[in-house]
Amino acid sequence: SSSVISSSRTRLPTWRTSMKFALALIIAVGAAPLSAPAQKSPLMRSAMRSRMAHRRPLTRVNFDKQYDGEKLGELFAGNKQWSETMMTTNQPLLESLGSAQEPKIMWIGSADSRVPESKITGMDPGEIFVVRNIGNQVQMSDNAANAAIQFGVDALGVEDIMVCGHYEDSAVKAALSNQDFEAPLDQWIGPIRDVYRTHKEYLDGLPEAYRLNALIKLNAVEQCLNVLRSTPVQKKRAETANLSGGPIPRVHAVVYNPATGILEDMNVDIEKLYNLNYKSDIPALA
C-alpha cells in the first residue's frame, strides 16, 4: 500500500506545484500578479507606443472649418452677439460663472427643442442644473441621470428638483401606440408604457383627446417618485429632515404647454404619494 501512496504522490501534482505553474504562466504572458492592477504586456505596450508615435498631435491640426448648414452659422453668430451683449450688460455674471456654479434648482426635462428651461423661466445661466432626455425619464438603470442627481444633490446642494413633462410629447405618444420603434428607442420608452399599464383603467376611461396629456402628467409624477427613491436624495433628505426648510431636496412635478408658454405646477405632494398607494390620488391629475 505504501508503494501505491508513493506512486500517487509522484503522479498527482500538489497545490504548491500548481501554484508555481500558475505564477510561471502569469510571468510568461506578461500579466501582473493577481494582487496588483492589471498591466498590459510588453508587446501590447510597445504596439500602443508605436500607434501613439504616429498620431498627429492635436496642437498641429488645423481646426478651421466651414459650416455647410445655414443654421450652424446662425448658431455661432447668435452666440457671438449674445456674448457681446452679456459682456456689456452683465459682465460680473459671466465672470462668476467662469469659476463656479451654485444652482439651487435641478431640472429634469425632455430633450424636445421646444422646452428650453432657462429661456421659458427667465433664469440666468448658472441658476438651473439640467438633465434632459427622451420623455424626461429617471430610470434606475440610467447612470447618466442618476450620476447627475448625485452630483446635483451632493456637490451642488440643489434644494428643489423639478421633473417637467410637456404637452404633445412624442415619446409619450409613441408609448401609447403599439408600434415597435426598434432598439434602443423602443426599450427607452418601455417604462412610460409601464406607467400606462399601471393606470390603464383610468386612462382608457378618459376621452381619447385627454388621454395623451393625462399620461404625460402621470409620467412626470412617476419620474418624481423615481427621483425620491434614489439613494442620494433619500440620504440628503434624512440628513436635513430636522433643519429649517427641510427635508431637502424637495421634488416637484410640473408640465409645460409649448402652445401657450405656460409652466404649470401640478401641485402634487410627491412625498405623500411616495408613502401611500399613490394610485388613489391619480384622478386629480387629469
PDB file of C-alpha atoms in Angstrom:
ATOM      1  CA  SER A   1       0.000   0.000   0.000  1.00  0.00           C
ATOM      2  CA  SER A   2       2.924   2.290   0.688  1.00  0.00           C
ATOM      3  CA  SER A   3       4.088   1.869  -2.896  1.00  0.00           C
ATOM      4  CA  VAL A   4       0.643   2.881  -4.138  1.00  0.00           C
ATOM      5  CA  ILE A   5       0.703   6.013  -1.990  1.00  0.00           C
ATOM      6  CA  SER A   6       4.197   6.806  -3.198  1.00  0.00           C
ATOM      7  CA  SER A   7       3.256   6.427  -6.847  1.00  0.00           C
ATOM      8  CA  SER A   8       0.150   8.586  -6.336  1.00  0.00           C
ATOM      9  CA  ARG A   9       2.297  11.370  -4.974  1.00  0.00           C
ATOM     10  CA  THR A  10       4.524  11.232  -7.981  1.00  0.00           C
ATOM     11  CA  ARG A  11       1.633  11.221 -10.466  1.00  0.00           C
ATOM     12  CA  LEU A  12      -0.565  13.962  -8.906  1.00  0.00           C
ATOM     13  CA  PRO A  13       0.930  17.463  -8.539  1.00  0.00           C
ATOM     14  CA  THR A  14       0.427  19.130  -5.151  1.00  0.00           C
ATOM     15  CA  TRP A  15      -1.267  22.566  -4.834  1.00  0.00           C
ATOM     16  CA  ARG A  16       2.175  24.087  -4.429  1.00  0.00           C
ATOM     17  CA  THR A  17       3.245  22.707  -7.778  1.00  0.00           C
ATOM     18  CA  SER A  18       0.054  24.012  -9.392  1.00  0.00           C
ATOM     19  CA  MET A  19       0.589  27.446  -7.881  1.00  0.00           C
ATOM     20  CA  LYS A  20       4.160  27.574  -9.136  1.00  0.00           C
ATOM     21  CA  PHE A  21       2.937  26.661 -12.608  1.00  0.00           C
ATOM     22  CA  ALA A  22       0.247  29.379 -12.499  1.00  0.00           C
ATOM     23  CA  LEU A  23       2.741  32.045 -11.406  1.00  0.00           C
ATOM     24  CA  ALA A  24       5.157  30.985 -14.120  1.00  0.00           C
ATOM     25  CA  LEU A  25       2.380  31.269 -16.694  1.00  0.00           C
ATOM     26  CA  ILE A  26       1.438  34.758 -15.466  1.00  0.00           C
ATOM     27  CA  ILE A  27       5.030  35.925 -15.753  1.00  0.00           C
ATOM     28  CA  ALA A  28       5.411  34.326 -19.186  1.00  0.00           C
ATOM     29  CA  VAL A  29       2.461  36.217 -20.698  1.00  0.00           C
ATOM     30  CA  GLY A  30       3.500  39.486 -19.148  1.00  0.00           C
ATOM     31  CA  ALA A  31       0.496  39.876 -16.840  1.00  0.00           C
ATOM     32  CA  ALA A  32       0.701  41.345 -13.356  1.00  0.00           C
ATOM     33  CA  PRO A  33       0.332  39.297 -10.169  1.00  0.00           C
ATOM     34  CA  LEU A  34      -3.259  38.808  -9.092  1.00  0.00           C
ATOM     35  CA  SER A  35      -2.880  41.251  -6.201  1.00  0.00           C
ATOM     36  CA  ALA A  36      -1.833  44.142  -8.447  1.00  0.00           C
ATOM     37  CA  PRO A  37      -3.784  46.145 -11.040  1.00  0.00           C
ATOM     38  CA  ALA A  38      -3.794  44.512 -14.454  1.00  0.00           C
ATOM     39  CA  GLN A  39      -0.893  45.609 -16.616  1.00  0.00           C
ATOM     40  CA  LYS A  40      -0.518  45.445 -20.376  1.00  0.00           C
ATOM     41  CA  SER A  41       2.046  43.026 -21.723  1.00  0.00           C
ATOM     42  CA  PRO A  42       5.343  44.460 -23.044  1.00  0.00           C
ATOM     43  CA  LEU A  43       4.298  43.578 -26.588  1.00  0.00           C
ATOM     44  CA  MET A  44       0.973  45.427 -26.197  1.00  0.00           C
ATOM     45  CA  ARG A  45       2.678  48.451 -24.621  1.00  0.00           C
ATOM     46  CA  SER A  46       5.140  48.576 -27.498  1.00  0.00           C
ATOM     47  CA  ALA A  47       2.302  48.452 -30.058  1.00  0.00           C
ATOM     48  CA  MET A  48       0.436  51.248 -28.279  1.00  0.00           C
ATOM     49  CA  ARG A  49       3.546  53.419 -28.143  1.00  0.00           C
ATOM     50  CA  SER A  50       4.058  52.849 -31.860  1.00  0.00           C
ATOM     51  CA  ARG A  51       0.485  53.909 -32.664  1.00  0.00           C
ATOM     52  CA  MET A  52       0.724  56.996 -30.455  1.00  0.00           C
ATOM     53  CA  ALA A  53       4.057  57.954 -32.042  1.00  0.00           C
ATOM     54  CA  HIS A  54       2.437  58.043 -35.485  1.00  0.00           C
ATOM     55  CA  ARG A  55      -0.559  60.096 -34.359  1.00  0.00           C
ATOM     56  CA  ARG A  56      -0.538  63.698 -35.383  1.00  0.00           C
ATOM     57  CA  PRO A  57      -0.502  65.978 -32.296  1.00  0.00           C
ATOM     58  CA  LEU A  58      -3.782  67.827 -31.910  1.00  0.00           C
ATOM     59  CA  THR A  59      -1.943  71.106 -31.491  1.00  0.00           C
ATOM     60  CA  ARG A  60      -0.720  70.833 -35.095  1.00  0.00           C
ATOM     61  CA  VAL A  61      -4.125  70.144 -36.599  1.00  0.00           C
ATOM     62  CA  ASN A  62      -5.849  72.947 -38.468  1.00  0.00           C
ATOM     63  CA  PHE A  63      -9.284  73.154 -36.897  1.00  0.00           C
ATOM     64  CA  ASP A  64     -10.600  75.879 -39.194  1.00  0.00           C
ATOM     65  CA  LYS A  65     -13.783  74.688 -40.849  1.00  0.00           C
ATOM     66  CA  GLN A  66     -16.661  75.989 -42.887  1.00  0.00           C
ATOM     67  CA  TYR A  67     -20.236  75.311 -41.824  1.00  0.00           C
ATOM     68  CA  ASP A  68     -22.314  73.957 -44.655  1.00  0.00           C
ATOM     69  CA  GLY A  69     -25.519  74.088 -42.622  1.00  0.00           C
ATOM     70  CA  GLU A  70     -27.107  77.541 -42.545  1.00  0.00           C
ATOM     71  CA  LYS A  71     -28.412  77.012 -39.009  1.00  0.00           C
ATOM     72  CA  LEU A  72     -24.939  76.239 -37.659  1.00  0.00           C
ATOM     73  CA  GLY A  73     -23.718  79.569 -38.957  1.00  0.00           C
ATOM     74  CA  GLU A  74     -26.680  81.280 -37.294  1.00  0.00           C
ATOM     75  CA  LEU A  75     -25.933  79.452 -34.052  1.00  0.00           C
ATOM     76  CA  PHE A  76     -22.372  80.722 -33.737  1.00  0.00           C
ATOM     77  CA  ALA A  77     -23.293  84.206 -34.940  1.00  0.00           C
ATOM     78  CA  GLY A  78     -26.059  84.301 -32.348  1.00  0.00           C
ATOM     79  CA  ASN A  79     -23.680  83.166 -29.625  1.00  0.00           C
ATOM     80  CA  LYS A  80     -21.214  85.896 -30.545  1.00  0.00           C
ATOM     81  CA  GLN A  81     -23.928  88.532 -30.340  1.00  0.00           C
ATOM     82  CA  TRP A  82     -25.204  87.130 -27.024  1.00  0.00           C
ATOM     83  CA  SER A  83     -21.695  87.094 -25.569  1.00  0.00           C
ATOM     84  CA  GLU A  84     -21.049  90.689 -26.594  1.00  0.00           C
ATOM     85  CA  THR A  85     -24.371  91.790 -25.094  1.00  0.00           C
ATOM     86  CA  MET A  86     -23.726  89.919 -21.848  1.00  0.00           C
ATOM     87  CA  MET A  87     -20.220  91.352 -21.539  1.00  0.00           C
ATOM     88  CA  THR A  88     -21.734  94.814 -21.885  1.00  0.00           C
ATOM     89  CA  THR A  89     -24.784  94.392 -19.661  1.00  0.00           C
ATOM     90  CA  ASN A  90     -23.855  91.646 -17.200  1.00  0.00           C
ATOM     91  CA  GLN A  91     -20.116  91.036 -17.214  1.00  0.00           C
ATOM     92  CA  PRO A  92     -19.972  90.195 -13.467  1.00  0.00           C
ATOM     93  CA  LEU A  93     -22.310  87.239 -14.047  1.00  0.00           C
ATOM     94  CA  LEU A  94     -20.124  85.768 -16.780  1.00  0.00           C
ATOM     95  CA  GLU A  95     -17.007  86.291 -14.693  1.00  0.00           C
ATOM     96  CA  SER A  96     -18.590  84.492 -11.738  1.00  0.00           C
ATOM     97  CA  LEU A  97     -19.697  81.600 -13.957  1.00  0.00           C
ATOM     98  CA  GLY A  98     -16.142  81.249 -15.208  1.00  0.00           C
ATOM     99  CA  SER A  99     -15.101  79.793 -11.868  1.00  0.00           C
ATOM    100  CA  ALA A 100     -18.153  78.102 -10.310  1.00  0.00           C
ATOM    101  CA  GLN A 101     -21.861  77.339 -10.404  1.00  0.00           C
ATOM    102  CA  GLU A 102     -24.291  77.460  -7.483  1.00  0.00           C
ATOM    103  CA  PRO A 103     -27.709  76.437  -8.806  1.00  0.00           C
ATOM    104  CA  LYS A 104     -30.472  75.825  -6.292  1.00  0.00           C
ATOM    105  CA  ILE A 105     -32.788  74.147  -8.811  1.00  0.00           C
ATOM    106  CA  MET A 106     -32.317  70.927 -10.746  1.00  0.00           C
ATOM    107  CA  TRP A 107     -34.429  70.438 -13.847  1.00  0.00           C
ATOM    108  CA  ILE A 108     -35.125  67.012 -15.331  1.00  0.00           C
ATOM    109  CA  GLY A 109     -36.856  67.610 -18.624  1.00  0.00           C
ATOM    110  CA  SER A 110     -37.401  66.485 -22.162  1.00  0.00           C
ATOM    111  CA  ALA A 111     -34.797  66.792 -24.895  1.00  0.00           C
ATOM    112  CA  ASP A 112     -37.553  68.411 -27.003  1.00  0.00           C
ATOM    113  CA  SER A 113     -36.291  71.599 -28.626  1.00  0.00           C
ATOM    114  CA  ARG A 114     -39.480  73.446 -27.653  1.00  0.00           C
ATOM    115  CA  VAL A 115     -38.698  73.322 -23.927  1.00  0.00           C
ATOM    116  CA  PRO A 116     -35.548  75.411 -23.239  1.00  0.00           C
ATOM    117  CA  GLU A 117     -35.702  75.564 -19.444  1.00  0.00           C
ATOM    118  CA  SER A 118     -33.693  78.757 -18.830  1.00  0.00           C
ATOM    119  CA  LYS A 119     -35.493  80.686 -21.553  1.00  0.00           C
ATOM    120  CA  ILE A 120     -39.062  79.729 -20.584  1.00  0.00           C
ATOM    121  CA  THR A 121     -38.379  80.519 -16.916  1.00  0.00           C
ATOM    122  CA  GLY A 122     -36.396  83.709 -17.448  1.00  0.00           C
ATOM    123  CA  MET A 123     -33.498  82.349 -15.408  1.00  0.00           C
ATOM    124  CA  ASP A 124     -29.868  83.269 -15.937  1.00  0.00           C
ATOM    125  CA  PRO A 125     -27.086  80.816 -16.811  1.00  0.00           C
ATOM    126  CA  GLY A 126     -25.893  79.095 -13.653  1.00  0.00           C
ATOM    127  CA  GLU A 127     -29.296  79.064 -11.923  1.00  0.00           C
ATOM    128  CA  ILE A 128     -30.611  75.678 -13.143  1.00  0.00           C
ATOM    129  CA  PHE A 129     -28.727  72.373 -13.204  1.00  0.00           C
ATOM    130  CA  VAL A 130     -30.152  70.406 -16.124  1.00  0.00           C
ATOM    131  CA  VAL A 131     -30.726  66.827 -17.242  1.00  0.00           C
ATOM    132  CA  ARG A 132     -32.669  66.309 -20.471  1.00  0.00           C
ATOM    133  CA  ASN A 133     -33.570  63.118 -22.284  1.00  0.00           C
ATOM    134  CA  ILE A 134     -36.359  61.474 -24.271  1.00  0.00           C
ATOM    135  CA  GLY A 135     -39.517  61.527 -22.155  1.00  0.00           C
ATOM    136  CA  ASN A 136     -37.973  63.314 -19.117  1.00  0.00           C
ATOM    137  CA  GLN A 137     -37.256  59.971 -17.500  1.00  0.00           C
ATOM    138  CA  VAL A 138     -35.325  58.908 -14.416  1.00  0.00           C
ATOM    139  CA  GLN A 139     -34.722  55.220 -14.967  1.00  0.00           C
ATOM    140  CA  MET A 140     -32.962  53.339 -12.192  1.00  0.00           C
ATOM    141  CA  SER A 141     -30.605  51.803 -14.786  1.00  0.00           C
ATOM    142  CA  ASP A 142     -29.684  55.166 -16.354  1.00  0.00           C
ATOM    143  CA  ASN A 143     -26.257  56.051 -14.995  1.00  0.00           C
ATOM    144  CA  ALA A 144     -26.288  59.450 -16.706  1.00  0.00           C
ATOM    145  CA  ALA A 145     -29.416  60.705 -14.925  1.00  0.00           C
ATOM    146  CA  ASN A 146     -28.539  59.102 -11.611  1.00  0.00           C
ATOM    147  CA  ALA A 147     -24.984  60.441 -11.660  1.00  0.00           C
ATOM    148  CA  ALA A 148     -26.391  63.913 -12.380  1.00  0.00           C
ATOM    149  CA  ILE A 149     -28.784  63.602  -9.427  1.00  0.00           C
ATOM    150  CA  GLN A 150     -25.915  62.518  -7.191  1.00  0.00           C
ATOM    151  CA  PHE A 151     -23.758  65.436  -8.340  1.00  0.00           C
ATOM    152  CA  GLY A 152     -26.603  67.929  -8.062  1.00  0.00           C
ATOM    153  CA  VAL A 153     -27.539  66.839  -4.545  1.00  0.00           C
ATOM    154  CA  ASP A 154     -24.118  66.077  -3.056  1.00  0.00           C
ATOM    155  CA  ALA A 155     -21.793  68.513  -4.827  1.00  0.00           C
ATOM    156  CA  LEU A 156     -24.035  71.424  -5.801  1.00  0.00           C
ATOM    157  CA  GLY A 157     -26.539  71.256  -2.969  1.00  0.00           C
ATOM    158  CA  VAL A 158     -29.659  71.795  -5.071  1.00  0.00           C
ATOM    159  CA  GLU A 159     -32.736  72.397  -2.939  1.00  0.00           C
ATOM    160  CA  ASP A 160     -35.504  71.704  -5.444  1.00  0.00           C
ATOM    161  CA  ILE A 161     -35.687  69.073  -8.187  1.00  0.00           C
ATOM    162  CA  MET A 162     -38.315  69.585 -10.877  1.00  0.00           C
ATOM    163  CA  VAL A 163     -39.428  66.939 -13.341  1.00  0.00           C
ATOM    164  CA  CYS A 164     -41.018  68.692 -16.303  1.00  0.00           C
ATOM    165  CA  GLY A 165     -43.324  66.953 -18.737  1.00  0.00           C
ATOM    166  CA  HIS A 166     -44.707  68.803 -21.718  1.00  0.00           C
ATOM    167  CA  TYR A 167     -47.867  68.505 -23.786  1.00  0.00           C
ATOM    168  CA  GLU A 168     -47.625  66.810 -27.189  1.00  0.00           C
ATOM    169  CA  ASP A 169     -44.617  64.806 -26.031  1.00  0.00           C
ATOM    170  CA  SER A 170     -43.640  62.485 -28.898  1.00  0.00           C
ATOM    171  CA  ALA A 171     -42.142  59.901 -26.527  1.00  0.00           C
ATOM    172  CA  VAL A 172     -45.419  59.548 -24.656  1.00  0.00           C
ATOM    173  CA  LYS A 173     -47.311  59.421 -27.939  1.00  0.00           C
ATOM    174  CA  ALA A 174     -45.045  56.575 -29.016  1.00  0.00           C
ATOM    175  CA  ALA A 175     -45.629  54.759 -25.731  1.00  0.00           C
ATOM    176  CA  LEU A 176     -49.391  54.904 -26.305  1.00  0.00           C
ATOM    177  CA  SER A 177     -49.024  53.237 -29.682  1.00  0.00           C
ATOM    178  CA  ASN A 178     -48.494  49.562 -30.470  1.00  0.00           C
ATOM    179  CA  GLN A 179     -45.680  50.314 -32.890  1.00  0.00           C
ATOM    180  CA  ASP A 180     -42.240  48.752 -32.452  1.00  0.00           C
ATOM    181  CA  PHE A 181     -39.686  51.566 -32.709  1.00  0.00           C
ATOM    182  CA  GLU A 182     -36.703  49.174 -32.506  1.00  0.00           C
ATOM    183  CA  ALA A 183     -33.712  49.421 -30.203  1.00  0.00           C
ATOM    184  CA  PRO A 184     -32.687  51.476 -28.411  1.00  0.00           C
ATOM    185  CA  LEU A 185     -35.700  53.800 -28.590  1.00  0.00           C
ATOM    186  CA  ASP A 186     -38.304  51.100 -28.001  1.00  0.00           C
ATOM    187  CA  GLN A 187     -36.548  49.946 -24.836  1.00  0.00           C
ATOM    188  CA  TRP A 188     -36.163  53.516 -23.636  1.00  0.00           C
ATOM    189  CA  ILE A 189     -39.884  54.284 -23.781  1.00  0.00           C
ATOM    190  CA  GLY A 190     -40.727  50.944 -22.142  1.00  0.00           C
ATOM    191  CA  PRO A 191     -41.061  52.491 -18.646  1.00  0.00           C
ATOM    192  CA  ILE A 192     -43.598  55.006 -19.998  1.00  0.00           C
ATOM    193  CA  ARG A 193     -45.606  52.066 -21.330  1.00  0.00           C
ATOM    194  CA  ASP A 194     -45.397  50.604 -17.833  1.00  0.00           C
ATOM    195  CA  VAL A 195     -46.950  53.802 -16.475  1.00  0.00           C
ATOM    196  CA  TYR A 196     -49.775  53.382 -18.964  1.00  0.00           C
ATOM    197  CA  ARG A 197     -50.320  49.738 -17.961  1.00  0.00           C
ATOM    198  CA  THR A 198     -50.373  50.689 -14.281  1.00  0.00           C
ATOM    199  CA  HIS A 199     -53.142  53.227 -14.884  1.00  0.00           C
ATOM    200  CA  LYS A 200     -54.765  51.607 -17.893  1.00  0.00           C
ATOM    201  CA  GLU A 201     -58.261  51.509 -16.423  1.00  0.00           C
ATOM    202  CA  TYR A 202     -58.176  55.189 -15.527  1.00  0.00           C
ATOM    203  CA  LEU A 203     -56.605  56.298 -18.826  1.00  0.00           C
ATOM    204  CA  ASP A 204     -58.832  54.188 -21.038  1.00  0.00           C
ATOM    205  CA  GLY A 205     -61.830  55.700 -19.283  1.00  0.00           C
ATOM    206  CA  LEU A 206     -60.872  59.185 -20.452  1.00  0.00           C
ATOM    207  CA  PRO A 207     -61.932  60.662 -23.796  1.00  0.00           C
ATOM    208  CA  GLU A 208     -59.175  59.993 -26.318  1.00  0.00           C
ATOM    209  CA  ALA A 209     -58.492  63.714 -26.675  1.00  0.00           C
ATOM    210  CA  TYR A 210     -57.457  63.896 -22.994  1.00  0.00           C
ATOM    211  CA  ARG A 211     -55.603  60.585 -22.722  1.00  0.00           C
ATOM    212  CA  LEU A 212     -52.219  61.757 -24.008  1.00  0.00           C
ATOM    213  CA  ASN A 213     -51.916  64.745 -21.686  1.00  0.00           C
ATOM    214  CA  ALA A 214     -53.084  62.655 -18.740  1.00  0.00           C
ATOM    215  CA  LEU A 215     -50.317  60.121 -19.385  1.00  0.00           C
ATOM    216  CA  ILE A 216     -47.803  62.953 -19.790  1.00  0.00           C
ATOM    217  CA  LYS A 217     -48.698  64.125 -16.279  1.00  0.00           C
ATOM    218  CA  LEU A 218     -48.665  60.622 -14.853  1.00  0.00           C
ATOM    219  CA  ASN A 219     -45.245  60.027 -16.344  1.00  0.00           C
ATOM    220  CA  ALA A 220     -43.892  63.220 -14.751  1.00  0.00           C
ATOM    221  CA  VAL A 221     -45.236  62.066 -11.374  1.00  0.00           C
ATOM    222  CA  GLU A 222     -43.738  58.603 -11.809  1.00  0.00           C
ATOM    223  CA  GLN A 223     -40.322  60.102 -12.586  1.00  0.00           C
ATOM    224  CA  CYS A 224     -40.612  62.290  -9.481  1.00  0.00           C
ATOM    225  CA  LEU A 225     -41.128  59.136  -7.440  1.00  0.00           C
ATOM    226  CA  ASN A 226     -38.013  57.665  -9.039  1.00  0.00           C
ATOM    227  CA  VAL A 227     -36.086  60.798  -8.032  1.00  0.00           C
ATOM    228  CA  LEU A 228     -37.358  60.475  -4.477  1.00  0.00           C
ATOM    229  CA  ARG A 229     -36.397  56.786  -4.411  1.00  0.00           C
ATOM    230  CA  SER A 230     -32.805  57.500  -5.441  1.00  0.00           C
ATOM    231  CA  THR A 231     -30.126  56.930  -2.819  1.00  0.00           C
ATOM    232  CA  PRO A 232     -28.566  60.442  -2.892  1.00  0.00           C
ATOM    233  CA  VAL A 233     -31.966  62.096  -2.436  1.00  0.00           C
ATOM    234  CA  GLN A 234     -33.001  59.728   0.364  1.00  0.00           C
ATOM    235  CA  LYS A 235     -29.688  60.265   2.134  1.00  0.00           C
ATOM    236  CA  LYS A 236     -29.776  64.061   1.852  1.00  0.00           C
ATOM    237  CA  ARG A 237     -33.413  64.258   2.981  1.00  0.00           C
ATOM    238  CA  ALA A 238     -32.580  62.172   6.048  1.00  0.00           C
ATOM    239  CA  GLU A 239     -29.660  64.480   6.866  1.00  0.00           C
ATOM    240  CA  THR A 240     -31.782  67.639   6.502  1.00  0.00           C
ATOM    241  CA  ALA A 241     -35.077  66.366   7.959  1.00  0.00           C
ATOM    242  CA  ASN A 242     -34.769  68.460  11.124  1.00  0.00           C
ATOM    243  CA  LEU A 243     -33.389  71.598   9.520  1.00  0.00           C
ATOM    244  CA  SER A 244     -35.410  74.713   8.836  1.00  0.00           C
ATOM    245  CA  GLY A 245     -36.992  74.331   5.423  1.00  0.00           C
ATOM    246  CA  GLY A 246     -36.056  70.658   5.327  1.00  0.00           C
ATOM    247  CA  PRO A 247     -36.058  67.999   4.267  1.00  0.00           C
ATOM    248  CA  ILE A 248     -34.314  68.862   1.023  1.00  0.00           C
ATOM    249  CA  PRO A 249     -34.212  68.401  -1.875  1.00  0.00           C
ATOM    250  CA  ARG A 250     -37.910  68.921  -2.472  1.00  0.00           C
ATOM    251  CA  VAL A 251     -39.310  67.199  -5.564  1.00  0.00           C
ATOM    252  CA  HIS A 252     -41.911  68.766  -7.880  1.00  0.00           C
ATOM    253  CA  ALA A 253     -43.912  67.590 -10.883  1.00  0.00           C
ATOM    254  CA  VAL A 254     -44.575  70.309 -13.469  1.00  0.00           C
ATOM    255  CA  VAL A 255     -45.908  70.366 -17.012  1.00  0.00           C
ATOM    256  CA  TYR A 256     -45.203  72.845 -19.823  1.00  0.00           C
ATOM    257  CA  ASN A 257     -47.509  73.830 -22.660  1.00  0.00           C
ATOM    258  CA  PRO A 258     -45.476  74.766 -25.773  1.00  0.00           C
ATOM    259  CA  ALA A 259     -48.587  76.288 -27.351  1.00  0.00           C
ATOM    260  CA  THR A 260     -49.011  78.887 -24.578  1.00  0.00           C
ATOM    261  CA  GLY A 261     -45.560  79.055 -22.987  1.00  0.00           C
ATOM    262  CA  ILE A 262     -47.081  78.386 -19.559  1.00  0.00           C
ATOM    263  CA  LEU A 263     -45.279  76.216 -16.997  1.00  0.00           C
ATOM    264  CA  GLU A 264     -47.789  74.660 -14.607  1.00  0.00           C
ATOM    265  CA  ASP A 265     -47.021  73.306 -11.149  1.00  0.00           C
ATOM    266  CA  MET A 266     -49.108  70.159 -10.831  1.00  0.00           C
ATOM    267  CA  ASN A 267     -49.354  70.693  -7.039  1.00  0.00           C
ATOM    268  CA  VAL A 268     -48.816  67.005  -6.345  1.00  0.00           C
ATOM    269  CA  ASP A 269     -47.450  66.052  -2.929  1.00  0.00           C
ATOM    270  CA  ILE A 270     -44.761  63.685  -4.144  1.00  0.00           C
ATOM    271  CA  GLU A 271     -43.716  62.685  -0.644  1.00  0.00           C
ATOM    272  CA  LYS A 272     -47.289  61.741   0.229  1.00  0.00           C
ATOM    273  CA  LEU A 273     -47.588  59.635  -2.914  1.00  0.00           C
ATOM    274  CA  TYR A 274     -44.269  58.011  -2.086  1.00  0.00           C
ATOM    275  CA  ASN A 275     -45.535  56.983   1.344  1.00  0.00           C
ATOM    276  CA  LEU A 276     -49.024  55.929   0.259  1.00  0.00           C
ATOM    277  CA  ASN A 277     -50.539  53.925  -2.566  1.00  0.00           C
ATOM    278  CA  TYR A 278     -50.274  56.847  -4.944  1.00  0.00           C
ATOM    279  CA  LYS A 279     -52.810  55.467  -7.407  1.00  0.00           C
ATOM    280  CA  SER A 280     -55.603  56.636  -5.091  1.00  0.00           C
ATOM    281  CA  ASP A 281     -54.856  60.282  -5.889  1.00  0.00           C
ATOM    282  CA  ILE A 282     -54.260  59.916  -9.620  1.00  0.00           C
ATOM    283  CA  PRO A 283     -57.689  61.090 -10.929  1.00  0.00           C
ATOM    284  CA  ALA A 284     -56.965  64.574  -9.556  1.00  0.00           C
ATOM    285  CA  LEU A 285     -54.100  64.902 -12.040  1.00  0.00           C
ATOM    286  CA  ALA A 286     -56.183  64.866 -15.204  1.00  0.00           C
TER     287      ALA A 286
END
